[in-house]
CHARMM-style PDB file with segment names, atoms N, HN, CA, C and O in Angstrom:
ATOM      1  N   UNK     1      75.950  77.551 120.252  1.00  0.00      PROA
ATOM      2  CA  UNK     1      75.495  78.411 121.320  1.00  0.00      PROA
ATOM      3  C   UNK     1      76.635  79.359 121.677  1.00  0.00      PROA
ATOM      4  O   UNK     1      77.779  78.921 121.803  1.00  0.00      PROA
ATOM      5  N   UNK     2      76.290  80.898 121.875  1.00  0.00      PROA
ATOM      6  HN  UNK     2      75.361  81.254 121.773  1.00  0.00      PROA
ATOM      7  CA  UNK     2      77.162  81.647 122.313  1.00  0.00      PROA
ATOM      8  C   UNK     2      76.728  81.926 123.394  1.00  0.00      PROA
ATOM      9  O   UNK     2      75.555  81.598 123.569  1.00  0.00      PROA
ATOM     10  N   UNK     3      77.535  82.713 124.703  1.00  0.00      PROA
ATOM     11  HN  UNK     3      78.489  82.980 124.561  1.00  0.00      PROA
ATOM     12  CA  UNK     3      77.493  83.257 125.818  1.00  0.00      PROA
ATOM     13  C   UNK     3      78.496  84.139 125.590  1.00  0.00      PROA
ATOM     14  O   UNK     3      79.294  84.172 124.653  1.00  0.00      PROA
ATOM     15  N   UNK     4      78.318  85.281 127.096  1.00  0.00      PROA
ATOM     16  HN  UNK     4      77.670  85.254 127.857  1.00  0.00      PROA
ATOM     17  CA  UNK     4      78.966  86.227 127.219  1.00  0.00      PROA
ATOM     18  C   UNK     4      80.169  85.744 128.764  1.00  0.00      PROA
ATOM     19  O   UNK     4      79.754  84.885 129.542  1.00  0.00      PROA
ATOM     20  N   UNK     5      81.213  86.228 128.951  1.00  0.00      PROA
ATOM     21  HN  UNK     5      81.551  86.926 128.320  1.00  0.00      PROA
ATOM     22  CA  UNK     5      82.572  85.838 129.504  1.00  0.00      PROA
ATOM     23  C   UNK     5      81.961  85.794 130.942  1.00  0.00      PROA
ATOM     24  O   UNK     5      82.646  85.067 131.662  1.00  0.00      PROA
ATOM     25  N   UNK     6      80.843  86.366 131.616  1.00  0.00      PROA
ATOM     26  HN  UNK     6      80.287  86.957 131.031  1.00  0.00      PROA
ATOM     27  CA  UNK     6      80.747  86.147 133.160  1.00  0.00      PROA
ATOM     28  C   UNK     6      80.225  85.340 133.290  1.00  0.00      PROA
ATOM     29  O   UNK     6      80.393  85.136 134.493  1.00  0.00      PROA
ATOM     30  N   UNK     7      79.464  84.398 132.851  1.00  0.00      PROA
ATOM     31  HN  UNK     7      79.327  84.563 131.875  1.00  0.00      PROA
ATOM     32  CA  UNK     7      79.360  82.852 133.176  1.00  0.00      PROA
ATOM     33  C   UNK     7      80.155  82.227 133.043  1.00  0.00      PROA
ATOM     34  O   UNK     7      79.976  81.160 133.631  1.00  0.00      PROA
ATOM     35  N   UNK     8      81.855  82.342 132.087  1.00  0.00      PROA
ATOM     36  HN  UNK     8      82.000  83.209 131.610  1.00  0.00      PROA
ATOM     37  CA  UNK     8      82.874  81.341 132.536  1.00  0.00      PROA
ATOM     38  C   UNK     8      83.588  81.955 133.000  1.00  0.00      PROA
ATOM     39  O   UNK     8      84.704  81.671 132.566  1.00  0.00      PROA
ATOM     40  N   UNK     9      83.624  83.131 134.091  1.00  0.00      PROA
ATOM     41  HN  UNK     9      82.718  83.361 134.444  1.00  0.00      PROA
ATOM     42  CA  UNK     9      85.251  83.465 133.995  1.00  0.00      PROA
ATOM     43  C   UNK     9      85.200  82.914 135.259  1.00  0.00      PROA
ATOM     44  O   UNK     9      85.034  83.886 135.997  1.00  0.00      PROA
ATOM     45  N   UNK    10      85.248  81.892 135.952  1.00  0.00      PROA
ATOM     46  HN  UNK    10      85.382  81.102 135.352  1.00  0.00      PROA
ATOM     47  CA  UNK    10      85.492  81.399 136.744  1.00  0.00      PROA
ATOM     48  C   UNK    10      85.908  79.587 136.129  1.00  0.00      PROA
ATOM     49  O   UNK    10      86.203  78.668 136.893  1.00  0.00      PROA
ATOM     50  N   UNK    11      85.826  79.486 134.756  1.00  0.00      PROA
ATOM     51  HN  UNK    11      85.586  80.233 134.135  1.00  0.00      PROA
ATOM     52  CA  UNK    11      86.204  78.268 134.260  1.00  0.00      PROA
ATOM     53  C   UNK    11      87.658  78.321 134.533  1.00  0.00      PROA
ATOM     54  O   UNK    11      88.278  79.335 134.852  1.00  0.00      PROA
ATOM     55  N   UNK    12      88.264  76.831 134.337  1.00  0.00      PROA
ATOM     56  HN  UNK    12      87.760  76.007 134.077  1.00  0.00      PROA
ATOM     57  CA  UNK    12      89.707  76.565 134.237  1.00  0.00      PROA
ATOM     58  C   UNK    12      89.925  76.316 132.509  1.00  0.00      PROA
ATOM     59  O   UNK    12      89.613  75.265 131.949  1.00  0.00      PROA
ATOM     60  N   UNK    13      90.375  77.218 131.986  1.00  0.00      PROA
ATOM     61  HN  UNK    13      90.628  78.072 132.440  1.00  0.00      PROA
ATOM     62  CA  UNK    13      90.699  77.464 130.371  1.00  0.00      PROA
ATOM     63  C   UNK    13      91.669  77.171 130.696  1.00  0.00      PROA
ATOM     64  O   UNK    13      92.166  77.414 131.796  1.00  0.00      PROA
ATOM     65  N   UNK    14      92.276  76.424 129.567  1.00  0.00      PROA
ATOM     66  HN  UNK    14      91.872  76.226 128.674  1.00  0.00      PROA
ATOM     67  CA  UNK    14      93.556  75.851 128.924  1.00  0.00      PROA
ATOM     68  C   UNK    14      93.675  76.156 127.765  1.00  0.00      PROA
ATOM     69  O   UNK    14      92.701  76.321 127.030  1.00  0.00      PROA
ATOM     70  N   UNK    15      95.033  76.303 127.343  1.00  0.00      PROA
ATOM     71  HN  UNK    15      95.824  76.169 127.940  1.00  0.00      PROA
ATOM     72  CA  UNK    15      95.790  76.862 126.059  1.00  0.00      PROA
ATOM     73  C   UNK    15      96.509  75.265 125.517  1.00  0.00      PROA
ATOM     74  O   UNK    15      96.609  74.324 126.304  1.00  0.00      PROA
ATOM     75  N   UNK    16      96.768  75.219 124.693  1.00  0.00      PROA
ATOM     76  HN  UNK    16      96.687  75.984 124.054  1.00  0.00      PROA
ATOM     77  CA  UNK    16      98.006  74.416 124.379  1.00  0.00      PROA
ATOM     78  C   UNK    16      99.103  74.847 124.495  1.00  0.00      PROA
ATOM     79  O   UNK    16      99.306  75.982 124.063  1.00  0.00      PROA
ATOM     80  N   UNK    17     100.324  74.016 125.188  1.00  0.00      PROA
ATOM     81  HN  UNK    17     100.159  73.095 125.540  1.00  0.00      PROA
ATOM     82  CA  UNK    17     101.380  74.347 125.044  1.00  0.00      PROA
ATOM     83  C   UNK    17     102.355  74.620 123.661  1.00  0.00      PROA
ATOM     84  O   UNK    17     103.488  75.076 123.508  1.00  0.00      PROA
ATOM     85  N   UNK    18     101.359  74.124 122.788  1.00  0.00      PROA
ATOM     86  HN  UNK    18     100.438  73.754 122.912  1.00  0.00      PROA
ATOM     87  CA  UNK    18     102.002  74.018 121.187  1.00  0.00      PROA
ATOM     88  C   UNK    18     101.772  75.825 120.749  1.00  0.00      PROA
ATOM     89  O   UNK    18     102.469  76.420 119.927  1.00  0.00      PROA
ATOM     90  N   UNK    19     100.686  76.397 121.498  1.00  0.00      PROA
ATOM     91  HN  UNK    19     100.120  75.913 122.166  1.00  0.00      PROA
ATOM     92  CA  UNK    19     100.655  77.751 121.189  1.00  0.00      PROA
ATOM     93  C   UNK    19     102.244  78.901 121.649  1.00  0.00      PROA
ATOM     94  O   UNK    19     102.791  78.984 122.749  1.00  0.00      PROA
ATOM     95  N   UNK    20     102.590  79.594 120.415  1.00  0.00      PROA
ATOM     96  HN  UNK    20     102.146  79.527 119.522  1.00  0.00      PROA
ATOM     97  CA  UNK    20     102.797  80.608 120.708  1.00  0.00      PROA
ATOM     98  C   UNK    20     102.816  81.831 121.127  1.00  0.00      PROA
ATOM     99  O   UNK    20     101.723  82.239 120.735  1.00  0.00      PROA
ATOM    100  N   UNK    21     103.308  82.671 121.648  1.00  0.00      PROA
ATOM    101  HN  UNK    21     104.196  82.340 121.966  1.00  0.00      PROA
ATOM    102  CA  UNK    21     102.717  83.694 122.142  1.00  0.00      PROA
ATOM    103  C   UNK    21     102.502  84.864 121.335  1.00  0.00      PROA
ATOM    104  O   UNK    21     102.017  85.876 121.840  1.00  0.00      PROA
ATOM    105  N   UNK    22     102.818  84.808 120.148  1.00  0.00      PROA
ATOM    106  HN  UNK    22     103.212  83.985 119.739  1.00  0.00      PROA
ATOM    107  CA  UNK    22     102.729  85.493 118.965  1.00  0.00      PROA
ATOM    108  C   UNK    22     101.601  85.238 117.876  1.00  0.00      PROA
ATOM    109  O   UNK    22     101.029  86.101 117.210  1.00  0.00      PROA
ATOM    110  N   UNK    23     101.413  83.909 117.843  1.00  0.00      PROA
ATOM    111  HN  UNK    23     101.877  83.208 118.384  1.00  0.00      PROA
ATOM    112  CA  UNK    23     100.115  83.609 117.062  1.00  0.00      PROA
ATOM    113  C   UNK    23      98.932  83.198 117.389  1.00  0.00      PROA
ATOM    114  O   UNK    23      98.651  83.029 118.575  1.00  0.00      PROA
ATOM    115  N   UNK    24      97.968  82.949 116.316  1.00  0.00      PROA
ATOM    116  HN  UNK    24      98.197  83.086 115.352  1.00  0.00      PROA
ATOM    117  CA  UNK    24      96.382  83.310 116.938  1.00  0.00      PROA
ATOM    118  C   UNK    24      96.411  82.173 117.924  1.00  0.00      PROA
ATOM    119  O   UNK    24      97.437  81.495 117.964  1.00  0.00      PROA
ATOM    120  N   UNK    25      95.387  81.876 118.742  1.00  0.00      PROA
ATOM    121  HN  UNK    25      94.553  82.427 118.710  1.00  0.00      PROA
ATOM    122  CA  UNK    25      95.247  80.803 119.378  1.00  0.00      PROA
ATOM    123  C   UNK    25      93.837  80.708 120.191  1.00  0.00      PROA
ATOM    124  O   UNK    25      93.070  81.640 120.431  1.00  0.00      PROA
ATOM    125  N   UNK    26      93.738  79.721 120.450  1.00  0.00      PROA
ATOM    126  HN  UNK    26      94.362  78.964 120.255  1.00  0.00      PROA
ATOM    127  CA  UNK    26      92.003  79.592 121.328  1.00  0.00      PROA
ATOM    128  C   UNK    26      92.251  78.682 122.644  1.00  0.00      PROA
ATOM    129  O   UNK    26      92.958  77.692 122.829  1.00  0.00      PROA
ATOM    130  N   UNK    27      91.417  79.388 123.448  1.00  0.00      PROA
ATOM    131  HN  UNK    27      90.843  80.193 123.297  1.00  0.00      PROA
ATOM    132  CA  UNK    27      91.379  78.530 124.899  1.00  0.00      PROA
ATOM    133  C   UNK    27      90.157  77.513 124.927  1.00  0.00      PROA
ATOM    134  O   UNK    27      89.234  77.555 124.113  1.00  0.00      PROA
ATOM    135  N   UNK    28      90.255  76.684 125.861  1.00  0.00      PROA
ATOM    136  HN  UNK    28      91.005  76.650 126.522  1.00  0.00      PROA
ATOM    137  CA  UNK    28      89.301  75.597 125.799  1.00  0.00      PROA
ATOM    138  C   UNK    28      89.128  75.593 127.816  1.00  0.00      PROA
ATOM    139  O   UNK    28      89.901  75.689 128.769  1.00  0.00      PROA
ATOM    140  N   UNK    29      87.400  75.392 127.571  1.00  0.00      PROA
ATOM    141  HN  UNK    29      86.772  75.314 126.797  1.00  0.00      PROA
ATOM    142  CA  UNK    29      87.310  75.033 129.226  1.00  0.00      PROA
ATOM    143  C   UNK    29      85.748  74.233 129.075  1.00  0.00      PROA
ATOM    144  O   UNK    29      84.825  74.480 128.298  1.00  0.00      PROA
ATOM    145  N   UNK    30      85.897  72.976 130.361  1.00  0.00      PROA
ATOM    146  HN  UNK    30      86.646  72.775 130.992  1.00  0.00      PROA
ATOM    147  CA  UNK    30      84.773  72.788 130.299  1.00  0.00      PROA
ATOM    148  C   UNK    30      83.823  73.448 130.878  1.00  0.00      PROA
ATOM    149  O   UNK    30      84.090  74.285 131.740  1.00  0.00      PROA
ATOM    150  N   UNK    31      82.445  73.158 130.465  1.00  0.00      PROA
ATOM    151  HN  UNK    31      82.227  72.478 129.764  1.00  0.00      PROA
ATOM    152  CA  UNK    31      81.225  73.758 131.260  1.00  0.00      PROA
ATOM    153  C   UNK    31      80.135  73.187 130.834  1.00  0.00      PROA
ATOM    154  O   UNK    31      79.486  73.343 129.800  1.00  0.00      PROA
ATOM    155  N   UNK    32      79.988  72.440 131.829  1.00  0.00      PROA
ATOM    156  HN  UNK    32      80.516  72.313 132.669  1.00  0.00      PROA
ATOM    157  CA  UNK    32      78.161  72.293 131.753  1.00  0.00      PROA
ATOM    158  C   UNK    32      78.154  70.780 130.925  1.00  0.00      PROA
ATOM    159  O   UNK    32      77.058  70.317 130.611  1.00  0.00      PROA
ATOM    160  N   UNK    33      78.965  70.293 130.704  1.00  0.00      PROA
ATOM    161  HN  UNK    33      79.856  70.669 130.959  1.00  0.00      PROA
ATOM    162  CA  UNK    33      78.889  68.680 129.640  1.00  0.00      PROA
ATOM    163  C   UNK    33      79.355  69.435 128.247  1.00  0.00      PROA
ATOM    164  O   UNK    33      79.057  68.828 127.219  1.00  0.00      PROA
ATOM    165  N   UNK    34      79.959  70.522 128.115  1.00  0.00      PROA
ATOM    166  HN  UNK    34      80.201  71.016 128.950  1.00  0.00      PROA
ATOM    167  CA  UNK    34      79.752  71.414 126.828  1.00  0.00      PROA
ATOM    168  C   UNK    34      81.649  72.161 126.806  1.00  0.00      PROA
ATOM    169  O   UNK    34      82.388  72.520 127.723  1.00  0.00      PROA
ATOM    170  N   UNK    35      81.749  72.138 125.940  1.00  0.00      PROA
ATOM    171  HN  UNK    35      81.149  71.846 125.195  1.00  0.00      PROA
ATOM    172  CA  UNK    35      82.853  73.251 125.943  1.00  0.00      PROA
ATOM    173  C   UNK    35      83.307  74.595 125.192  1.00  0.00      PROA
ATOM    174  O   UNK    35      83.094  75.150 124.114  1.00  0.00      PROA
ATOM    175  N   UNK    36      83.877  74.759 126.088  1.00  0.00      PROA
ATOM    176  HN  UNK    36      84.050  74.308 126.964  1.00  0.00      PROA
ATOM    177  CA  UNK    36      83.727  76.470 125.857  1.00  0.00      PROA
ATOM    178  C   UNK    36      85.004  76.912 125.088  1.00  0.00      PROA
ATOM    179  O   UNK    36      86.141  76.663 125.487  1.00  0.00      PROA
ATOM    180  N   UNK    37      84.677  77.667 123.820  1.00  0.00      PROA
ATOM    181  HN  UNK    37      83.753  77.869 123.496  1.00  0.00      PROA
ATOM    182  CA  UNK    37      86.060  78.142 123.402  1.00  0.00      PROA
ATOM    183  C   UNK    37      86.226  79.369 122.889  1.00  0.00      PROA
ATOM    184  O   UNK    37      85.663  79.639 121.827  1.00  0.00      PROA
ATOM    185  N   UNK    38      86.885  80.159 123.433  1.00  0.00      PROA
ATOM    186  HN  UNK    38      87.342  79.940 124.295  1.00  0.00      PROA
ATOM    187  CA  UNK    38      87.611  81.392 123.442  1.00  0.00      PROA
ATOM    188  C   UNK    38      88.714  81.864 122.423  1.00  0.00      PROA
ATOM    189  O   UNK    38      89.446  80.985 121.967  1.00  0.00      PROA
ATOM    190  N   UNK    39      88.907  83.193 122.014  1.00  0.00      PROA
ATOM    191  HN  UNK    39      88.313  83.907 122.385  1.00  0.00      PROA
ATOM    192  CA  UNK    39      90.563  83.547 122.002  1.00  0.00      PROA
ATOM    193  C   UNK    39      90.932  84.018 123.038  1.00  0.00      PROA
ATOM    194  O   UNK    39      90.456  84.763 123.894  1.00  0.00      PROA
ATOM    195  N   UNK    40      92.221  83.281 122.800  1.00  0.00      PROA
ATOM    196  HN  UNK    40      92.607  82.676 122.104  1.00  0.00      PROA
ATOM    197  CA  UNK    40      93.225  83.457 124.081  1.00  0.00      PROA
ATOM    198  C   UNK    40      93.543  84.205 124.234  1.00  0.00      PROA
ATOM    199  O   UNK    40      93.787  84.334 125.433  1.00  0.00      PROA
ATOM    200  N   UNK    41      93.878  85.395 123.419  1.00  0.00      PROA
ATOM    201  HN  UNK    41      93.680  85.290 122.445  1.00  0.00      PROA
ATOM    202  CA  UNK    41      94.847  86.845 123.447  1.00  0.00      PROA
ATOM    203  C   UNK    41      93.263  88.235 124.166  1.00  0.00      PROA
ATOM    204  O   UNK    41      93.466  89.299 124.750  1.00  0.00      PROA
ATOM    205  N   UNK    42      91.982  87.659 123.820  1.00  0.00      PROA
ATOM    206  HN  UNK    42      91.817  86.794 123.346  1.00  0.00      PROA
ATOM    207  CA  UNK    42      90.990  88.582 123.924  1.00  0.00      PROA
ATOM    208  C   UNK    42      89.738  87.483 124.833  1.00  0.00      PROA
ATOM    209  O   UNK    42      88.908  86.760 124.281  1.00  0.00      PROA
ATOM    210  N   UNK    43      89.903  87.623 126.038  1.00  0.00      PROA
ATOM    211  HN  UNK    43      90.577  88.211 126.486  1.00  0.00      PROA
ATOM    212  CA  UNK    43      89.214  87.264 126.548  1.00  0.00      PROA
ATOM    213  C   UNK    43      87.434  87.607 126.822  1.00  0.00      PROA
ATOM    214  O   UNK    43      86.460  86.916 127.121  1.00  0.00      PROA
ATOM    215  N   UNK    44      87.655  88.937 126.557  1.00  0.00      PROA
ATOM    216  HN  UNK    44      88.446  89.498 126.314  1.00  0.00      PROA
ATOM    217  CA  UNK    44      86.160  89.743 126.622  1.00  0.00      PROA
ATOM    218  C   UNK    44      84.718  89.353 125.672  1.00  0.00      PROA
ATOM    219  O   UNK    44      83.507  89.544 125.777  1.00  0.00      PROA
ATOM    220  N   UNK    45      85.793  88.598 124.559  1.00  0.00      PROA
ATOM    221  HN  UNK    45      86.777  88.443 124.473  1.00  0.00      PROA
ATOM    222  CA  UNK    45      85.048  88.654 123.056  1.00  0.00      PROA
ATOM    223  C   UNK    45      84.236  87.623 123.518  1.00  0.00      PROA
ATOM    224  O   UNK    45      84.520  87.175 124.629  1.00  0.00      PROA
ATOM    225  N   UNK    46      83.086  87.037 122.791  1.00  0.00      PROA
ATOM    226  HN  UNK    46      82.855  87.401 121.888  1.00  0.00      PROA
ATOM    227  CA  UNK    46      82.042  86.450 122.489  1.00  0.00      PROA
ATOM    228  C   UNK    46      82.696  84.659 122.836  1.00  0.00      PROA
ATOM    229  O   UNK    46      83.643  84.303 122.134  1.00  0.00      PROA
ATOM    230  N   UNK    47      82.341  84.005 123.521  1.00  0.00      PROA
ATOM    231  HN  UNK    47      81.571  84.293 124.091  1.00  0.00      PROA
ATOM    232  CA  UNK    47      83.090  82.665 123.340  1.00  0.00      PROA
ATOM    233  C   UNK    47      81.573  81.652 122.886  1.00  0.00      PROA
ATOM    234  O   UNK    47      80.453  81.642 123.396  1.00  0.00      PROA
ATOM    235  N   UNK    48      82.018  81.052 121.989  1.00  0.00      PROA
ATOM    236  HN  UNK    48      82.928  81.061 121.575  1.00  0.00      PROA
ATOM    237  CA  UNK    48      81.140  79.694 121.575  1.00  0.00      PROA
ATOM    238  C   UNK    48      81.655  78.346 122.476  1.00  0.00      PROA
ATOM    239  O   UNK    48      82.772  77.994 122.855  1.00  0.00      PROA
ATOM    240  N   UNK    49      80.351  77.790 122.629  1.00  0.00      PROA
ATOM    241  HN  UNK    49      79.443  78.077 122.321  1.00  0.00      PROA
ATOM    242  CA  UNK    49      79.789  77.112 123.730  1.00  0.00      PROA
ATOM    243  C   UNK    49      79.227  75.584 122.896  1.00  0.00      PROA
ATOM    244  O   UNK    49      78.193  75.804 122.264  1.00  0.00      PROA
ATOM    245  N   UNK    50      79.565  74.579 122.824  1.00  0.00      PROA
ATOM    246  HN  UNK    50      80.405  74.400 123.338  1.00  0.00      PROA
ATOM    247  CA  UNK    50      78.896  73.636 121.874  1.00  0.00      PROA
ATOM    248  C   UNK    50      79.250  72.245 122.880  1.00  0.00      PROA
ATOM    249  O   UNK    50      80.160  72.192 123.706  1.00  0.00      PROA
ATOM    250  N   UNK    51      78.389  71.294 122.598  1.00  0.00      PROA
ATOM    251  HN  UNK    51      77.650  71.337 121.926  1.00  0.00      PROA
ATOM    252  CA  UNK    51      78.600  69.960 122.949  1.00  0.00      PROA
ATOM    253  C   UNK    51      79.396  69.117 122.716  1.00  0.00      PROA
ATOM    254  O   UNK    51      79.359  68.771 121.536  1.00  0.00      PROA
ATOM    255  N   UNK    52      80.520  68.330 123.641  1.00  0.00      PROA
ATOM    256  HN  UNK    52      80.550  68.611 124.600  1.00  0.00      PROA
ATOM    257  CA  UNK    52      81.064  67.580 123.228  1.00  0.00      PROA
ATOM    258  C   UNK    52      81.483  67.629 122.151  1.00  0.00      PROA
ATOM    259  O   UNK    52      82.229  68.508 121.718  1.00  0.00      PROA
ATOM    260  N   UNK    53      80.829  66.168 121.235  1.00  0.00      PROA
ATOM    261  HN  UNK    53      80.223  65.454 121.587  1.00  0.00      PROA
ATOM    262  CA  UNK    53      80.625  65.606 120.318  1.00  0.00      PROA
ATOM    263  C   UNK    53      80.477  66.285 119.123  1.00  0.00      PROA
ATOM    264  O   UNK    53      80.720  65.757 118.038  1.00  0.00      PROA
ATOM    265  N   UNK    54      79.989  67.732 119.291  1.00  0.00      PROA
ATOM    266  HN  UNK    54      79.792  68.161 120.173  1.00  0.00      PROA
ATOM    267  CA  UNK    54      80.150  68.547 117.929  1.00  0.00      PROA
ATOM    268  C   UNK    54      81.197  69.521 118.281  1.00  0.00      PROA
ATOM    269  O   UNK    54      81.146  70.595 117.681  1.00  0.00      PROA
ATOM    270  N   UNK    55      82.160  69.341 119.161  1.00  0.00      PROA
ATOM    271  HN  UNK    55      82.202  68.469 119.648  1.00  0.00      PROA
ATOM    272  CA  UNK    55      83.405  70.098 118.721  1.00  0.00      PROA
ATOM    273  C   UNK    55      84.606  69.432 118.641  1.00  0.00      PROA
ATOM    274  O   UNK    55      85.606  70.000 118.203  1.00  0.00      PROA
ATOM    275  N   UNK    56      84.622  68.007 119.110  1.00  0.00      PROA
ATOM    276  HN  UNK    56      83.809  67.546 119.466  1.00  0.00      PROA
ATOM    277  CA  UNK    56      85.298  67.151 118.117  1.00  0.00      PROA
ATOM    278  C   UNK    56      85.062  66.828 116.864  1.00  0.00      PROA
ATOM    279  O   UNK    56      85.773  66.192 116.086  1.00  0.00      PROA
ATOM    280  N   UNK    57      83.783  67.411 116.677  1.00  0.00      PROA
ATOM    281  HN  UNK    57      83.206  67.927 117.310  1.00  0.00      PROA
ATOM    282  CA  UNK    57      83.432  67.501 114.675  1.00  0.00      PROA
ATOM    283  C   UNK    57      84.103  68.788 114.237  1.00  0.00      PROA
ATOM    284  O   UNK    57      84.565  68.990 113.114  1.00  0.00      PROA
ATOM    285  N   UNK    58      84.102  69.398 114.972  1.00  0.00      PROA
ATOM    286  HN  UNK    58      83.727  69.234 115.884  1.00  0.00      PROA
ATOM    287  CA  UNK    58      84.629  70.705 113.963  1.00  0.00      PROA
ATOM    288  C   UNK    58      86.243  70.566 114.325  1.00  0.00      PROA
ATOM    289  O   UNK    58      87.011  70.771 113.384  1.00  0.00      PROA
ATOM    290  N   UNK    59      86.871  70.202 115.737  1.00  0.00      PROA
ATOM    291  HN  UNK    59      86.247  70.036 116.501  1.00  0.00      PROA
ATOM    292  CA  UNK    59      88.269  70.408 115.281  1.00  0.00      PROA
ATOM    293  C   UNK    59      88.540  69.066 114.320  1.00  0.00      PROA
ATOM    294  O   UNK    59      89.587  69.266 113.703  1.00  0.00      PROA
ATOM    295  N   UNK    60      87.859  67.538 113.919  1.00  0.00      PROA
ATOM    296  HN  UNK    60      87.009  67.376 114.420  1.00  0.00      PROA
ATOM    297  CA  UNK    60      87.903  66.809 113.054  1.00  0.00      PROA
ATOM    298  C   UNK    60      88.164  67.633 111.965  1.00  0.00      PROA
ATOM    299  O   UNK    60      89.214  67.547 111.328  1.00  0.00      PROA
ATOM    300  N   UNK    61      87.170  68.525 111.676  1.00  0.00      PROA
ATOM    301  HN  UNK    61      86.317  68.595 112.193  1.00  0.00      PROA
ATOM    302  CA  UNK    61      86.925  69.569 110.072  1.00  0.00      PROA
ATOM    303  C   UNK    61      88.036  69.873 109.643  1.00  0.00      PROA
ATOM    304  O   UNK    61      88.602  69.485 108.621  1.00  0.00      PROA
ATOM    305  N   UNK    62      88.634  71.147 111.057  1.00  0.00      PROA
ATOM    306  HN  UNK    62      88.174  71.462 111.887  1.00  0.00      PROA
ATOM    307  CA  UNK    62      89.703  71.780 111.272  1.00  0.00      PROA
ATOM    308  C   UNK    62      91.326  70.854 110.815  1.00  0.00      PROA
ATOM    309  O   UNK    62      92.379  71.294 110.354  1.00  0.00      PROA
ATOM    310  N   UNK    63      90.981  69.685 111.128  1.00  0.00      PROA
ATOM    311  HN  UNK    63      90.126  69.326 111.503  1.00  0.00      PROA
ATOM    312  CA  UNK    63      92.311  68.975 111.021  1.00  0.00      PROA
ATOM    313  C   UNK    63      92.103  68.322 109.761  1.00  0.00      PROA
ATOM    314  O   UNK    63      93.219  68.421 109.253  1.00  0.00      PROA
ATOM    315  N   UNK    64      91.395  67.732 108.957  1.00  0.00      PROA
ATOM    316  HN  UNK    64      90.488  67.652 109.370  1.00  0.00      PROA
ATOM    317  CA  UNK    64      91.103  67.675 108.016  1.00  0.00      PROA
ATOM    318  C   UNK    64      91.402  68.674 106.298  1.00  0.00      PROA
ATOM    319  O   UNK    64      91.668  68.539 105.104  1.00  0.00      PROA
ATOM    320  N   UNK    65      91.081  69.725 107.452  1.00  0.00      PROA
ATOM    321  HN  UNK    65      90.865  69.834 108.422  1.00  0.00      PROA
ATOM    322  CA  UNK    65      91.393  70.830 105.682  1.00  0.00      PROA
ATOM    323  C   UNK    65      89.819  71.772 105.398  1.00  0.00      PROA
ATOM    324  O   UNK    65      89.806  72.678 104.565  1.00  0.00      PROA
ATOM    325  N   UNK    66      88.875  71.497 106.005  1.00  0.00      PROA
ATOM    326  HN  UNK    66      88.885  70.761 106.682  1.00  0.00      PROA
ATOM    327  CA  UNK    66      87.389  71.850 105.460  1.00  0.00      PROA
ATOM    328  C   UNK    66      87.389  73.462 105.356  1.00  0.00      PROA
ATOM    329  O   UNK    66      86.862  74.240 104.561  1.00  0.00      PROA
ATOM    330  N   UNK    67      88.418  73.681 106.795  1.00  0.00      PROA
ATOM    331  HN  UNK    67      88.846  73.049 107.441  1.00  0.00      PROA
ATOM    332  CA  UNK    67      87.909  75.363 106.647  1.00  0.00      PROA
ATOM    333  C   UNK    67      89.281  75.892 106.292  1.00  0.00      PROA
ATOM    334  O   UNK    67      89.474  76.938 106.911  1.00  0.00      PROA
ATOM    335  N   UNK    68      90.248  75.577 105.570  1.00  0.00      PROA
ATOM    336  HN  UNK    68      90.092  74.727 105.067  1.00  0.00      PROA
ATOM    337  CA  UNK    68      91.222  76.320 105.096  1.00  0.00      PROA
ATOM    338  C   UNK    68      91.262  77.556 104.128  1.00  0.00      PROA
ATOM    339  O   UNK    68      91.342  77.079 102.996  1.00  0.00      PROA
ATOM    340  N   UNK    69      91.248  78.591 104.075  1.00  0.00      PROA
ATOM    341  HN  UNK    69      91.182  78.978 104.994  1.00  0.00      PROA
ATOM    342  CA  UNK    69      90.982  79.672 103.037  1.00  0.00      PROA
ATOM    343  C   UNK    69      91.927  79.673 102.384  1.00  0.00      PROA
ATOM    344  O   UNK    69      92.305  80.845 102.374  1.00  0.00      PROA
ATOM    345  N   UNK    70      93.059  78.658 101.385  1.00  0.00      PROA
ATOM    346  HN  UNK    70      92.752  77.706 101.393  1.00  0.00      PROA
ATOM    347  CA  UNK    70      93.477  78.472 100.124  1.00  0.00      PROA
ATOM    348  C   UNK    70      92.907  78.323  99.404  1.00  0.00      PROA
ATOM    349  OT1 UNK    70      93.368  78.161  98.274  1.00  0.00      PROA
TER     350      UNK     70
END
């Protein structure tokens, strides 16, 4: 699910502190039983919106290797 930024911009987004301020990075906030994730550097853009349980599947993916473009 996508949404547009004025239904969260009143969320509390968090960054990791492991982020730099130079490289890509994504914010995370909850909403709704669901969480919301952003880039951090472009707030305006399009943020995806997914449940729980399927975005600990995808950063699983993510940490795994699934979506690496090597």
């Amino acid at each position: 699910m996508m949404t547009g930024a004025t239904e969260l911009d009143n969320a509390p987004w968090r960054k990791s502190v492991r982020s730099g301020t130079d490289s890509g990075c994504v914010s995370l906030a909850s909403h709704r039983a669901r969480i919301a994730i952003r880039d951090s550097k472009d707030h305006h853009r399009t943020t995806i919106v997914l449940p729980v349980a399927k975005t600990r599947k995808l950063f699983d993916d993510i940490k795994a290797g699934l979506f690496d473009l090597d």
